[in-house]
PDB file of C-alpha atoms and ligand atoms in Angstrom:
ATOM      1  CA  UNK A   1     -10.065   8.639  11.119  1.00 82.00           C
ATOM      2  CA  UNK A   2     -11.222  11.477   8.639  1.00 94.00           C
ATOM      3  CA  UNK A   3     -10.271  12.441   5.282  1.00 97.00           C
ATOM      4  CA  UNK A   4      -8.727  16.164   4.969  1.00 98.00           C
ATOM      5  CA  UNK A   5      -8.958  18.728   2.989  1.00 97.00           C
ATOM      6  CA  UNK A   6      -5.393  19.169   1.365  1.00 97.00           C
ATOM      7  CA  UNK A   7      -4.085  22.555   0.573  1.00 97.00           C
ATOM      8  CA  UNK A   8      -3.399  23.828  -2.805  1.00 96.00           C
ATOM      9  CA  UNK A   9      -0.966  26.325  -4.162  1.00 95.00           C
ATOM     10  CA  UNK A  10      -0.743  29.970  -3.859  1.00 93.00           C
ATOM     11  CA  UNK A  11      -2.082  28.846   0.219  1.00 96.00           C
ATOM     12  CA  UNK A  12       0.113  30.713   2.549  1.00 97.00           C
ATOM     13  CA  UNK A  13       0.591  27.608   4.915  1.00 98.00           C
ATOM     14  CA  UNK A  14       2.903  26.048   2.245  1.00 98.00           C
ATOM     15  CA  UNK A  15       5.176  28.872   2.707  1.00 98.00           C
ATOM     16  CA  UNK A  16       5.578  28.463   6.191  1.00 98.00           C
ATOM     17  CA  UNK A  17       8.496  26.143   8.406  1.00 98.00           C
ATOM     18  CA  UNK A  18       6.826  23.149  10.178  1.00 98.00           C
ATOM     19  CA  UNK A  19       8.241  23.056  14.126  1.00 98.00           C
ATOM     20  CA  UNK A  20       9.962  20.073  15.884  1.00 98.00           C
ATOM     21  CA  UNK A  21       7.200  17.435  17.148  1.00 98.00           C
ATOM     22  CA  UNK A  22       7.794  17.376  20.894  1.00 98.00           C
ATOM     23  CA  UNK A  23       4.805  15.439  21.994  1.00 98.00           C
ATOM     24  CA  UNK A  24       4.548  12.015  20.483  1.00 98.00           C
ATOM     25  CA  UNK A  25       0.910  11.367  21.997  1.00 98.00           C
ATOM     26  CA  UNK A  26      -2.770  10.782  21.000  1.00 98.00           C
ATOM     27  CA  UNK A  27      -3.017  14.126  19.228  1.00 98.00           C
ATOM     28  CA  UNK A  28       0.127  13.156  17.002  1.00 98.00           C
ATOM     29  CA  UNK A  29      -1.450   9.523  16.594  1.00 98.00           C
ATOM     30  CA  UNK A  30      -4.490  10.962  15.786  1.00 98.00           C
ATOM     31  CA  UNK A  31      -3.111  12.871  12.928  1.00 98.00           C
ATOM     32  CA  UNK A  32      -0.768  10.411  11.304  1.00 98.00           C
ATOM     33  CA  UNK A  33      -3.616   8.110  10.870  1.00 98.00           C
ATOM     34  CA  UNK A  34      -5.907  10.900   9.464  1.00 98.00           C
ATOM     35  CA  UNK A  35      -3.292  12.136   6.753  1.00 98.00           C
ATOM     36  CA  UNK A  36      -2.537   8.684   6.024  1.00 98.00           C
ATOM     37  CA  UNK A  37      -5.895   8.232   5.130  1.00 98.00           C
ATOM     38  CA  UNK A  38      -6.027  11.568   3.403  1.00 98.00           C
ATOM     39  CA  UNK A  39      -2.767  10.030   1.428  1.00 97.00           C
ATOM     40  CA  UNK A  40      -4.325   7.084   0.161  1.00 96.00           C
ATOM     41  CA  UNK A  41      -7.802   8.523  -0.658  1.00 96.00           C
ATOM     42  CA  UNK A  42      -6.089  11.510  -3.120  1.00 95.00           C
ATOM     43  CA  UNK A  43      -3.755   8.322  -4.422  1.00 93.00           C
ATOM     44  CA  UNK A  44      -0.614  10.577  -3.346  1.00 94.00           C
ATOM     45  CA  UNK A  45       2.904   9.197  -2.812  1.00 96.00           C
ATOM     46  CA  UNK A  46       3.934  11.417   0.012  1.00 98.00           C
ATOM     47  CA  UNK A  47       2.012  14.119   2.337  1.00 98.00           C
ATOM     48  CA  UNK A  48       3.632  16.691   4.385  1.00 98.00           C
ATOM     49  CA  UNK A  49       1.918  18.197   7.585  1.00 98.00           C
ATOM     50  CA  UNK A  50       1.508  21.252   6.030  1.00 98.00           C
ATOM     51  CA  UNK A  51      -0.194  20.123   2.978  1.00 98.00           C
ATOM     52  CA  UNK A  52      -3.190  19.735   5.928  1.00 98.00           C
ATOM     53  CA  UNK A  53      -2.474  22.928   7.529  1.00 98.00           C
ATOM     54  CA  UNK A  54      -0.650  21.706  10.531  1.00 98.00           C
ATOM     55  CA  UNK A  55       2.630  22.741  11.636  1.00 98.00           C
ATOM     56  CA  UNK A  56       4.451  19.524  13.094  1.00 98.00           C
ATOM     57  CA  UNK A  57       7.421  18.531  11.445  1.00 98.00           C
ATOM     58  CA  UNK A  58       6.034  15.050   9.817  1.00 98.00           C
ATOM     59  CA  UNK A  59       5.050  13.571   6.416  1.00 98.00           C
ATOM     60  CA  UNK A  60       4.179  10.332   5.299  1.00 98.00           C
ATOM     61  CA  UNK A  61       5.378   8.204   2.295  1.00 98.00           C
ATOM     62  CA  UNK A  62       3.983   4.931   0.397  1.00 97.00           C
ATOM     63  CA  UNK A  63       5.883   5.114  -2.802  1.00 95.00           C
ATOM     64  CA  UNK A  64       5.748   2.809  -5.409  1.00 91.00           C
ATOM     65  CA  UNK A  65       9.675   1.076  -5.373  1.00 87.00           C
ATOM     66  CA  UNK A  66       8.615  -1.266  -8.384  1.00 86.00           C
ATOM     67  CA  UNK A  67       5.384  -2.569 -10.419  1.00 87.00           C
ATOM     68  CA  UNK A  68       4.762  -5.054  -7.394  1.00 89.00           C
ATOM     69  CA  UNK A  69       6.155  -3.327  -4.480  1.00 91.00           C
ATOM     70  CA  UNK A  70       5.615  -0.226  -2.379  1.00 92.00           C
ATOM     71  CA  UNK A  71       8.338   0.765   0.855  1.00 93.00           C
ATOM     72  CA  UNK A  72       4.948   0.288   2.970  1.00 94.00           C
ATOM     73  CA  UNK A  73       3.842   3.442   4.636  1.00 97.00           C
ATOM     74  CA  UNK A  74       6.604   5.373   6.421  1.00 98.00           C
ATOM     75  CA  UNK A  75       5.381   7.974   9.120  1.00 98.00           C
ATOM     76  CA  UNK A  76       8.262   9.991   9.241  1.00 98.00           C
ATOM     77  CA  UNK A  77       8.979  12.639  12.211  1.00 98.00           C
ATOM     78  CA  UNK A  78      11.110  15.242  12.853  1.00 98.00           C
ATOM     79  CA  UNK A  79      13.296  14.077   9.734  1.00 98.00           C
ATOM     80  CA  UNK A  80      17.201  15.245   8.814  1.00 98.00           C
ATOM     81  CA  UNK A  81      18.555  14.645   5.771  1.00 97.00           C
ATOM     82  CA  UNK A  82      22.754  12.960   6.888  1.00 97.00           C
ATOM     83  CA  UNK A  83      23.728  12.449   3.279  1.00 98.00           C
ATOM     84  CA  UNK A  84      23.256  12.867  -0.039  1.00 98.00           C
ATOM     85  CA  UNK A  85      25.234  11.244  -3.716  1.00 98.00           C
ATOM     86  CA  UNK A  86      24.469  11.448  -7.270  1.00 98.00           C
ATOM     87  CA  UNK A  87      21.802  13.491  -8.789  1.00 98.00           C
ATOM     88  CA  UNK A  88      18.949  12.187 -10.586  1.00 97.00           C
ATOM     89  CA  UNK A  89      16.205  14.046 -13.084  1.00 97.00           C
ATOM     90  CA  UNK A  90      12.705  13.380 -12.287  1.00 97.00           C
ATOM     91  CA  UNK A  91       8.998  14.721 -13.462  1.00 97.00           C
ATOM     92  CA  UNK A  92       7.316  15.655  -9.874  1.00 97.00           C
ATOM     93  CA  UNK A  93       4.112  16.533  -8.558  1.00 96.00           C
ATOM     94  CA  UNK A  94       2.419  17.957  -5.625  1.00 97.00           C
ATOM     95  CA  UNK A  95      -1.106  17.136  -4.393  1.00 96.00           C
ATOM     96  CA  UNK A  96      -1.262  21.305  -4.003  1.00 97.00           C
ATOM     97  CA  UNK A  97      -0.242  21.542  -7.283  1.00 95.00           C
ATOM     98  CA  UNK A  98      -3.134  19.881  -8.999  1.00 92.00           C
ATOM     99  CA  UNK A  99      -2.130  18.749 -12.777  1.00 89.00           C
ATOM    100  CA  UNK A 100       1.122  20.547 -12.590  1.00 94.00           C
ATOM    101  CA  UNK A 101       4.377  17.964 -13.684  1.00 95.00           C
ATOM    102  CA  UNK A 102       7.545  19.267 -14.164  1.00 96.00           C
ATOM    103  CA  UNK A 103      10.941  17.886 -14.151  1.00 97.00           C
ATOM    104  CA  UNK A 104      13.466  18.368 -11.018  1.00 97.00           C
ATOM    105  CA  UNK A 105      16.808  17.419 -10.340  1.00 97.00           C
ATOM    106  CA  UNK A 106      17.878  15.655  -6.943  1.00 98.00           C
ATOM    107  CA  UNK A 107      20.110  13.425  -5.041  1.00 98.00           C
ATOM    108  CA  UNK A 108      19.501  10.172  -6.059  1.00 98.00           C
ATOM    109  CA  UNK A 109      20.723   8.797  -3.003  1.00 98.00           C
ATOM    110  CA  UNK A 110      20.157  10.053   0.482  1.00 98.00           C
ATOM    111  CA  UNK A 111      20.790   8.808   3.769  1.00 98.00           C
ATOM    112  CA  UNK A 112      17.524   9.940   6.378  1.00 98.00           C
ATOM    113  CA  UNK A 113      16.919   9.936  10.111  1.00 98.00           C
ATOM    114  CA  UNK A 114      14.153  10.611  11.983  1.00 98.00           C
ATOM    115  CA  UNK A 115      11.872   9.223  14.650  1.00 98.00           C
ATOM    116  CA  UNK A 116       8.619   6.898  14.126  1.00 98.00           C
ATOM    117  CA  UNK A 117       5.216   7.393  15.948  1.00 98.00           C
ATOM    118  CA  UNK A 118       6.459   6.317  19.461  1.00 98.00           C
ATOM    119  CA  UNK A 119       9.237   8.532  19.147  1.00 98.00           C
ATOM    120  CA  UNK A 120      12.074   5.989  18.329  1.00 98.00           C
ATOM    121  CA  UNK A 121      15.333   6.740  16.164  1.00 98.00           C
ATOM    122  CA  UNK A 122      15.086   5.270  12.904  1.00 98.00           C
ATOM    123  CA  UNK A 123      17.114   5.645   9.679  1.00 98.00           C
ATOM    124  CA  UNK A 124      16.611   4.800   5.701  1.00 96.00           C
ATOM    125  CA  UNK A 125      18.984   4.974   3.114  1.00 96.00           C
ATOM    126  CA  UNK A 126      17.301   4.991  -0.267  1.00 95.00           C
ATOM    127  CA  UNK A 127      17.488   5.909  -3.857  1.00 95.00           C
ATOM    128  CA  UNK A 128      15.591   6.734  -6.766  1.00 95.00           C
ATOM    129  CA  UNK A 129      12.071   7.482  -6.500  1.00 95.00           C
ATOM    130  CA  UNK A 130      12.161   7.330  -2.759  1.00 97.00           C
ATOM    131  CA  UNK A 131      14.819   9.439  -2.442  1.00 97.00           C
ATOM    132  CA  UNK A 132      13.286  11.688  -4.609  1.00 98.00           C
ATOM    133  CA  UNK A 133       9.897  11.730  -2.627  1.00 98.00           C
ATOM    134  CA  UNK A 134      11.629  12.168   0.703  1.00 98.00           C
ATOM    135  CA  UNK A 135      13.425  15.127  -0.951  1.00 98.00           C
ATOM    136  CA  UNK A 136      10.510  16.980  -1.818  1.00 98.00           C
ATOM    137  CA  UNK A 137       8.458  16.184   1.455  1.00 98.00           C
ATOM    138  CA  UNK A 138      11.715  17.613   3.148  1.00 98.00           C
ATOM    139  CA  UNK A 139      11.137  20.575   1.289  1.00 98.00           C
ATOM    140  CA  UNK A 140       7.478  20.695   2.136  1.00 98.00           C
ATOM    141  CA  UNK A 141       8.481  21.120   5.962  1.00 98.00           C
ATOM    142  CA  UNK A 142      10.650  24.064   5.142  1.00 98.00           C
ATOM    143  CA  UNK A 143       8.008  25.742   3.445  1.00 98.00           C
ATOM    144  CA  UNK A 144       9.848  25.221  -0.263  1.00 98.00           C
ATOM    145  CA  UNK A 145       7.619  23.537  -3.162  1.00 98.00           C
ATOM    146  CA  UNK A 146       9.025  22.095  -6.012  1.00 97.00           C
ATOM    147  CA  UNK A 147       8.370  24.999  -8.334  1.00 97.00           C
ATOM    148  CA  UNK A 148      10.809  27.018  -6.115  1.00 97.00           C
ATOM    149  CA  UNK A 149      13.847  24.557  -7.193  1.00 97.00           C
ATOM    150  CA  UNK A 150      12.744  25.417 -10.954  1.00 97.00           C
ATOM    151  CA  UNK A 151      14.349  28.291 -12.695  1.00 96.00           C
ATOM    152  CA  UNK A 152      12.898  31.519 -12.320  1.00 96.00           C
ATOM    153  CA  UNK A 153      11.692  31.074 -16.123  1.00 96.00           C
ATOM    154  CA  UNK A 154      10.241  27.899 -15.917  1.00 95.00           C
ATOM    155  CA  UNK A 155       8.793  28.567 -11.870  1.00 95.00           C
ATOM    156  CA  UNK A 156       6.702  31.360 -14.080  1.00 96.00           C
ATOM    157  CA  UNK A 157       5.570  29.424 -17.083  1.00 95.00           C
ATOM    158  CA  UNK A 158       4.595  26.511 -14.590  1.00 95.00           C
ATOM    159  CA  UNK A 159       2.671  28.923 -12.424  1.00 94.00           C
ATOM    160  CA  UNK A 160       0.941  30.497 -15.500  1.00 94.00           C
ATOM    161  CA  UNK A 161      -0.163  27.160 -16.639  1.00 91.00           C
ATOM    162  CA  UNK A 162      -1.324  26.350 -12.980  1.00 93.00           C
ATOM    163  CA  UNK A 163      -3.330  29.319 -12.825  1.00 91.00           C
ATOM    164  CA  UNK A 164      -4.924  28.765 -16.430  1.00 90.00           C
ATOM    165  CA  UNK A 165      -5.671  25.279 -15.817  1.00 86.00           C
ATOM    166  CA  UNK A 166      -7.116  26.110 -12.053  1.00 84.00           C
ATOM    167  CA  UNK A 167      -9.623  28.756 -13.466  1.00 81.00           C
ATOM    168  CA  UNK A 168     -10.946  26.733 -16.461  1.00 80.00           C
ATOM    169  CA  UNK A 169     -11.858  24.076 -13.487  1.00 78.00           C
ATOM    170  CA  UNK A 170     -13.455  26.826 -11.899  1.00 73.00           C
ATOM    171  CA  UNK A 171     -15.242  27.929 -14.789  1.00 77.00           C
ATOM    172  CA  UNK A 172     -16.049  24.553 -15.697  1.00 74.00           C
ATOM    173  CA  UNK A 173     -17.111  24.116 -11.939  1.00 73.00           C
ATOM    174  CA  UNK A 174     -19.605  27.008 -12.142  1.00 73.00           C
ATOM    175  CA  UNK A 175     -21.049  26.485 -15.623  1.00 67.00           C
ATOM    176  CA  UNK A 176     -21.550  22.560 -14.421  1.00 75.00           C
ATOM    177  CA  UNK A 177     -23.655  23.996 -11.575  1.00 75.00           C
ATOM    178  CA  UNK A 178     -25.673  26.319 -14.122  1.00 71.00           C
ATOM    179  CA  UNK A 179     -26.569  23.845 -16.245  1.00 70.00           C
ATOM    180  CA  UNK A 180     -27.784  22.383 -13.916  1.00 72.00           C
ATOM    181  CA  UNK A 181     -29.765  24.362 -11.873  1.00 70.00           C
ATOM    182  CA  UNK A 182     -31.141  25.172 -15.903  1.00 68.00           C
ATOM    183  CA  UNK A 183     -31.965  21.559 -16.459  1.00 66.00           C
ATOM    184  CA  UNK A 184     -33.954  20.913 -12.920  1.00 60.00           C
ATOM    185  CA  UNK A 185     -36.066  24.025 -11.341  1.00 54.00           C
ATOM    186  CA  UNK A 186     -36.751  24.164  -7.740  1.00 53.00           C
ATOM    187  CA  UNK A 187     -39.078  21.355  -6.735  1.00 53.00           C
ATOM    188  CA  UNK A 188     -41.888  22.112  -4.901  1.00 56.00           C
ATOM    189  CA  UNK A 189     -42.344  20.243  -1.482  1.00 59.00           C
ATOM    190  CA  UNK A 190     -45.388  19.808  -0.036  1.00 59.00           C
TER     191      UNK A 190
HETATM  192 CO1   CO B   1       4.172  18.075  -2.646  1.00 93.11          CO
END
């Protein structure tokens, strides 16, 4: 199992529609158990293929249902959404959107099929927060973020403040690394 390097925003692979998963063999095992551990090392909720660069149609889920209780990791292949009710307001985010929140509105209450690692039919009906996350994982497979079901006023400001935030980690990154390299010359080895 390895850790991956998630993709951030403006990537062009998060743009891009994630393809049926025909083969349900060592390669797909193989990369369930690496994004799950990818999942659980960036403390996410929910991890679409993409988000990895890979094109099957999957994502995963653990999501927090109360203080004590998760649903359990959920591999979830090759997913349709049968039904949705009610609508529910909720402040998202995205692993590729690093220290980005913003508020989204929903079903609250969806009803999901899809097939497990072996290829089997399952189906979920939840609500509320895991509704929510299975919602914008969906979206992650059609190549839609959650910016893109903001308003075209609010998609901007959010973007603005990504990009702000993004290069004062970059600057902070590379003036880090300076004061560094400032603090401890070149050793010689000999
Ligand atoms: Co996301």
């Amino acid at each position: 199992m390895a850790v991956l390097p998630v993709v951030t925003y403006p990537d062009p692979v998060l743009r891009q529609r994630c393809k049926e998963v025909i083969a349900f063999d060592a390669s797909l095992h193989k990369l369930l158990d690496d994004m799950g551990e990818t999942m659980a090392a960036a403390e996410g909720i929910g991890l679409a293929a993409n988000q990895v660069g890979d094109l099957r149609r999957l994502f995963l889920m653990n999501v927090p249902v109360d203080e004590n209780t998760t649903t359990g990791l959920l591999e979830v292949i090759n997913p349709r959404v049968v039904a949705k009710r009610g609508e529910v307001r909720f402040e998202e985010g995205c692993l590729s959107f690093p220290s980005v929140y913003e508020f989204v509105v929903r079903a609250n209450e969806i009803e999901l099929h899809y097939q497990d690692r072996s290829g089997a039919a399952q189906k979920l009906i939840c609500r509320g927060i895991v509704a929510i996350c299975v919602q914008h994982e969906f979206d992650h497979l059609e190549g839609i973020t959650f910016l893109d079901r903001l308003s075209p006023l609010k998609r901007q400001l959010a973007l603005r403040d990504y990009d702000r935030k993004n290069r004062e980690a970059l600057d902070d990154k590379a003036f880090r690394a300076k004061a560094r390299a400032r603090r401890s010359p070149p050793q010689q080895i000999s």
